[in-house]
Amino acid sequence: IGINLTDLEKYFTAGDTVTSKSLVAKKLLQSPVGFKVLGGGALSKALTIKARGASQSAKAAIEKAGGKLIVVV
């Protein structure tokens, strides 16, 4: 399942940690399953994102915004 940067920008605030459970709480996922961050849109907030992975463009955008990607299995 893919989550675009646009959704992270819209539903999370700077300093938040994004997990599958937090995505369910914000109704972006139906169940807490692994997800991949996709590069659709832009990200201007420093977020800590715990995901199964990310596209190269999404990873670059996360790091440019001051956030970090933690790959979880």
Tab-separated table of N, CA and C in Angstrom:
chain	number	residue	atom	x	y	z
A	1	ILE	N	0.855	-1.170	0.000
A	1	ILE	CA	0.000	0.000	0.000
A	1	ILE	C	0.896	1.227	0.000
A	2	GLY	N	0.564	2.198	-0.837
A	2	GLY	CA	1.358	3.406	-0.942
A	2	GLY	C	0.658	4.621	-0.344
A	3	ILE	N	1.432	5.450	0.328
A	3	ILE	CA	0.943	6.714	0.891
A	3	ILE	C	1.772	7.833	0.281
A	4	ASN	N	1.110	8.812	-0.308
A	4	ASN	CA	1.818	9.924	-0.948
A	4	ASN	C	2.243	10.986	0.061
A	5	LEU	N	3.286	11.712	-0.307
A	5	LEU	CA	3.761	12.822	0.513
A	5	LEU	C	2.650	13.839	0.761
A	6	THR	N	1.790	14.038	-0.219
A	6	THR	CA	0.678	14.982	-0.091
A	6	THR	C	-0.171	14.666	1.141
A	7	ASP	N	-0.453	13.383	1.374
A	7	ASP	CA	-1.262	12.978	2.518
A	7	ASP	C	-0.530	13.232	3.830
A	8	LEU	N	0.765	12.959	3.851
A	8	LEU	CA	1.541	13.201	5.063
A	8	LEU	C	1.576	14.690	5.376
A	9	GLU	N	1.727	15.504	4.347
A	9	GLU	CA	1.758	16.960	4.513
A	9	GLU	C	0.428	17.469	5.074
A	10	LYS	N	-0.660	16.911	4.584
A	10	LYS	CA	-1.994	17.384	4.959
A	10	LYS	C	-2.416	16.949	6.367
A	11	TYR	N	-2.098	15.722	6.752
A	11	TYR	CA	-2.655	15.149	7.974
A	11	TYR	C	-1.720	15.111	9.184
A	12	PHE	N	-0.447	15.442	8.998
A	12	PHE	CA	0.500	15.377	10.106
A	12	PHE	C	1.168	16.730	10.328
A	13	THR	N	1.625	16.959	11.559
A	13	THR	CA	2.318	18.206	11.885
A	13	THR	C	3.795	17.911	12.141
A	14	ALA	N	4.603	18.934	12.051
A	14	ALA	CA	6.046	18.794	12.232
A	14	ALA	C	6.347	18.116	13.567
A	15	GLY	N	7.265	17.166	13.532
A	15	GLY	CA	7.655	16.444	14.733
A	15	GLY	C	6.884	15.159	14.964
A	16	ASP	N	5.811	14.935	14.211
A	16	ASP	CA	5.023	13.712	14.364
A	16	ASP	C	5.809	12.488	13.906
A	17	THR	N	5.434	11.334	14.467
A	17	THR	CA	5.934	10.048	13.993
A	17	THR	C	4.800	9.374	13.236
A	18	VAL	N	5.087	8.995	12.005
A	18	VAL	CA	4.082	8.365	11.141
A	18	VAL	C	4.286	6.856	11.167
A	19	THR	N	3.258	6.135	11.584
A	19	THR	CA	3.272	4.673	11.602
A	19	THR	C	1.981	4.176	10.951
A	20	SER	N	1.903	2.883	10.736
A	20	SER	CA	0.660	2.347	10.168
A	20	SER	C	-0.508	2.614	11.115
A	21	LYS	N	-0.279	2.560	12.425
A	21	LYS	CA	-1.359	2.818	13.386
A	21	LYS	C	-1.815	4.277	13.336
A	22	SER	N	-0.873	5.206	13.179
A	22	SER	CA	-1.276	6.615	13.101
A	22	SER	C	-2.019	6.898	11.799
A	23	LEU	N	-1.673	6.172	10.741
A	23	LEU	CA	-2.387	6.324	9.466
A	23	LEU	C	-3.811	5.790	9.571
A	24	VAL	N	-4.004	4.708	10.323
A	24	VAL	CA	-5.353	4.174	10.561
A	24	VAL	C	-6.165	5.184	11.367
A	25	ALA	N	-5.543	5.778	12.385
A	25	ALA	CA	-6.244	6.749	13.228
A	25	ALA	C	-6.721	7.951	12.413
A	26	LYS	N	-5.966	8.303	11.373
A	26	LYS	CA	-6.343	9.436	10.526
A	26	LYS	C	-7.130	8.988	9.290
A	27	LYS	N	-7.510	7.712	9.289
A	27	LYS	CA	-8.334	7.116	8.237
A	27	LYS	C	-7.672	7.130	6.848
A	28	LEU	N	-6.336	7.050	6.838
A	28	LEU	CA	-5.607	6.958	5.574
A	28	LEU	C	-5.344	5.503	5.203
A	29	LEU	N	-5.431	4.621	6.197
A	29	LEU	CA	-5.374	3.170	5.986
A	29	LEU	C	-6.560	2.553	6.712
A	30	GLN	N	-7.023	1.413	6.192
A	30	GLN	CA	-8.148	0.734	6.849
A	30	GLN	C	-7.685	-0.175	7.973
A	31	SER	N	-6.483	-0.721	7.833
A	31	SER	CA	-5.939	-1.588	8.871
A	31	SER	C	-4.437	-1.339	8.961
A	32	PRO	N	-3.831	-1.610	10.114
A	32	PRO	CA	-2.414	-1.314	10.305
A	32	PRO	C	-1.495	-2.300	9.591
A	33	VAL	N	-1.353	-2.103	8.314
A	33	VAL	CA	-0.481	-2.951	7.498
A	33	VAL	C	0.740	-2.139	7.073
A	34	GLY	N	1.756	-2.840	6.590
A	34	GLY	CA	2.951	-2.149	6.116
A	34	GLY	C	2.612	-1.252	4.931
A	35	PHE	N	3.335	-0.153	4.817
A	35	PHE	CA	3.082	0.783	3.721
A	35	PHE	C	4.399	1.325	3.191
A	36	LYS	N	4.340	1.865	2.000
A	36	LYS	CA	5.490	2.479	1.358
A	36	LYS	C	5.143	3.937	1.089
A	37	VAL	N	6.109	4.817	1.294
A	37	VAL	CA	5.885	6.233	1.033
A	37	VAL	C	6.230	6.512	-0.426
A	38	LEU	N	5.298	7.155	-1.128
A	38	LEU	CA	5.480	7.483	-2.536
A	38	LEU	C	5.722	8.980	-2.689
A	39	GLY	N	6.372	9.354	-3.770
A	39	GLY	CA	6.811	10.732	-3.967
A	39	GLY	C	5.782	11.693	-4.514
A	40	GLY	N	4.515	11.349	-4.499
A	40	GLY	CA	3.484	12.247	-5.009
A	40	GLY	C	3.280	13.446	-4.102
A	41	GLY	N	3.507	14.640	-4.623
A	41	GLY	CA	3.325	15.853	-3.830
A	41	GLY	C	4.620	16.344	-3.225
A	42	ALA	N	4.496	17.177	-2.205
A	42	ALA	CA	5.661	17.767	-1.549
A	42	ALA	C	5.512	17.638	-0.042
A	43	LEU	N	6.629	17.718	0.650
A	43	LEU	CA	6.635	17.638	2.108
A	43	LEU	C	7.494	18.772	2.643
A	44	SER	N	6.935	19.558	3.558
A	44	SER	CA	7.674	20.686	4.119
A	44	SER	C	7.902	20.538	5.619
A	45	LYS	N	7.477	19.418	6.198
A	45	LYS	CA	7.548	19.212	7.650
A	45	LYS	C	8.516	18.084	7.976
A	46	ALA	N	9.244	18.242	9.078
A	46	ALA	CA	10.135	17.188	9.548
A	46	ALA	C	9.305	16.124	10.254
A	47	LEU	N	9.206	14.963	9.646
A	47	LEU	CA	8.460	13.841	10.211
A	47	LEU	C	9.387	12.647	10.371
A	48	THR	N	9.116	11.819	11.358
A	48	THR	CA	9.776	10.530	11.484
A	48	THR	C	8.788	9.512	10.936
A	49	ILE	N	9.194	8.807	9.895
A	49	ILE	CA	8.277	7.904	9.210
A	49	ILE	C	8.793	6.477	9.327
A	50	LYS	N	7.969	5.613	9.918
A	50	LYS	CA	8.298	4.195	10.055
A	50	LYS	C	7.484	3.439	9.018
A	51	ALA	N	8.156	3.033	7.938
A	51	ALA	CA	7.466	2.402	6.807
A	51	ALA	C	8.286	1.236	6.281
A	52	ARG	N	7.678	0.466	5.403
A	52	ARG	CA	8.392	-0.650	4.782
A	52	ARG	C	9.413	-0.166	3.763
A	53	GLY	N	9.266	1.075	3.337
A	53	GLY	CA	10.192	1.639	2.372
A	53	GLY	C	9.636	2.914	1.783
A	54	ALA	N	10.382	3.457	0.829
A	54	ALA	CA	9.961	4.694	0.174
A	54	ALA	C	10.602	4.763	-1.197
A	55	SER	N	9.944	5.452	-2.103
A	55	SER	CA	10.556	5.689	-3.410
A	55	SER	C	11.754	6.611	-3.194
A	56	GLN	N	12.651	6.655	-4.172
A	56	GLN	CA	13.829	7.513	-4.042
A	56	GLN	C	13.438	8.974	-3.884
A	57	SER	N	12.440	9.412	-4.646
A	57	SER	CA	12.025	10.816	-4.562
A	57	SER	C	11.382	11.123	-3.207
A	58	ALA	N	10.626	10.167	-2.658
A	58	ALA	CA	10.007	10.371	-1.342
A	58	ALA	C	11.079	10.435	-0.262
A	59	LYS	N	12.051	9.547	-0.313
A	59	LYS	CA	13.129	9.543	0.682
A	59	LYS	C	13.887	10.865	0.635
A	60	ALA	N	14.173	11.345	-0.560
A	60	ALA	CA	14.886	12.617	-0.709
A	60	ALA	C	14.067	13.767	-0.129
A	61	ALA	N	12.755	13.770	-0.372
A	61	ALA	CA	11.885	14.835	0.143
A	61	ALA	C	11.791	14.796	1.663
A	62	ILE	N	11.717	13.607	2.232
A	62	ILE	CA	11.657	13.443	3.691
A	62	ILE	C	12.922	14.006	4.328
A	63	GLU	N	14.068	13.648	3.769
A	63	GLU	CA	15.344	14.105	4.313
A	63	GLU	C	15.540	15.601	4.099
A	64	LYS	N	15.112	16.125	2.959
A	64	LYS	CA	15.231	17.546	2.680
A	64	LYS	C	14.401	18.372	3.665
A	65	ALA	N	13.266	17.837	4.092
A	65	ALA	CA	12.394	18.536	5.041
A	65	ALA	C	12.896	18.401	6.480
A	66	GLY	N	13.988	17.652	6.660
A	66	GLY	CA	14.555	17.494	8.001
A	66	GLY	C	14.036	16.270	8.743
A	67	GLY	N	13.280	15.433	8.054
A	67	GLY	CA	12.732	14.238	8.687
A	67	GLY	C	13.608	13.030	8.465
A	68	LYS	N	13.124	11.884	8.911
A	68	LYS	CA	13.878	10.657	8.679
A	68	LYS	C	12.941	9.495	8.410
A	69	LEU	N	13.463	8.563	7.625
A	69	LEU	CA	12.735	7.354	7.277
A	69	LEU	C	13.359	6.197	8.031
A	70	ILE	N	12.544	5.463	8.759
A	70	ILE	CA	12.999	4.256	9.458
A	70	ILE	C	12.312	3.084	8.779
A	71	VAL	N	13.105	2.206	8.180
A	71	VAL	CA	12.538	1.059	7.473
A	71	VAL	C	12.247	-0.045	8.474
A	72	VAL	N	10.985	-0.474	8.481
A	72	VAL	CA	10.539	-1.546	9.363
A	72	VAL	C	10.044	-2.713	8.514
A	73	VAL	N	10.185	-3.911	9.049
A	73	VAL	CA	9.773	-5.105	8.311
A	73	VAL	C	8.422	-5.560	8.759
